[in-house]
């Protein structure tokens, strides 16, 4: 297989496996009413030219910082990302997932922070896609919801 064909196949498989897609919105979409998607926001370029940041947060009454950190790190690992930093004192988790098919330096960065609040915790999660990487907002919302739902179990 020629080098250019290998790259095209790698790109196609990367898109299929990771569930990534380009999204065009019409403004007629129904709002996502799931509690885990309530605080979902984005900024950056949808074209993938400069990367895009996806963020969410949720409060968890009666869940300790330690429990929340443990569950977030478990779910991130289960999702296939590599945890690079887990600082229990500051409540920070930094993880990434490299594009395995293209074997280049592009990676998605995941950051989670847990803050103690009166009677519970506040969890903030952020996903930052790199240059040239595109994914759908729905795929990221679903990812956030899997983490958030696992914390609440």
Coordinates of C-alpha atoms in Angstrom, one line a residue, residues 2-3 9 21 36 44 46 60 80 83 87 101-102 110 129 139-140 146:
X2 CA 1.3 3.4 -0.9
X3 CA 2.2 5.9 1.9
X9 CA -7.0 4.5 5.6
X21 CA -17.3 13.4 12.9
X36 CA -24.5 15.6 33.0
X44 CA -12.3 27.2 19.6
X46 CA -14.9 23.5 14.8
X60 CA -21.9 16.3 43.8
X80 CA -8.5 4.3 27.2
X83 CA -3.3 9.5 33.1
X87 CA -2.4 15.2 42.2
X101 CA -3.5 5.1 14.0
X102 CA -1.6 8.0 12.5
X110 CA -8.2 15.7 29.3
X129 CA -8.5 18.5 20.8
X139 CA -19.4 12.4 21.3
X140 CA -17.8 14.6 23.9
X146 CA -20.0 8.5 31.3

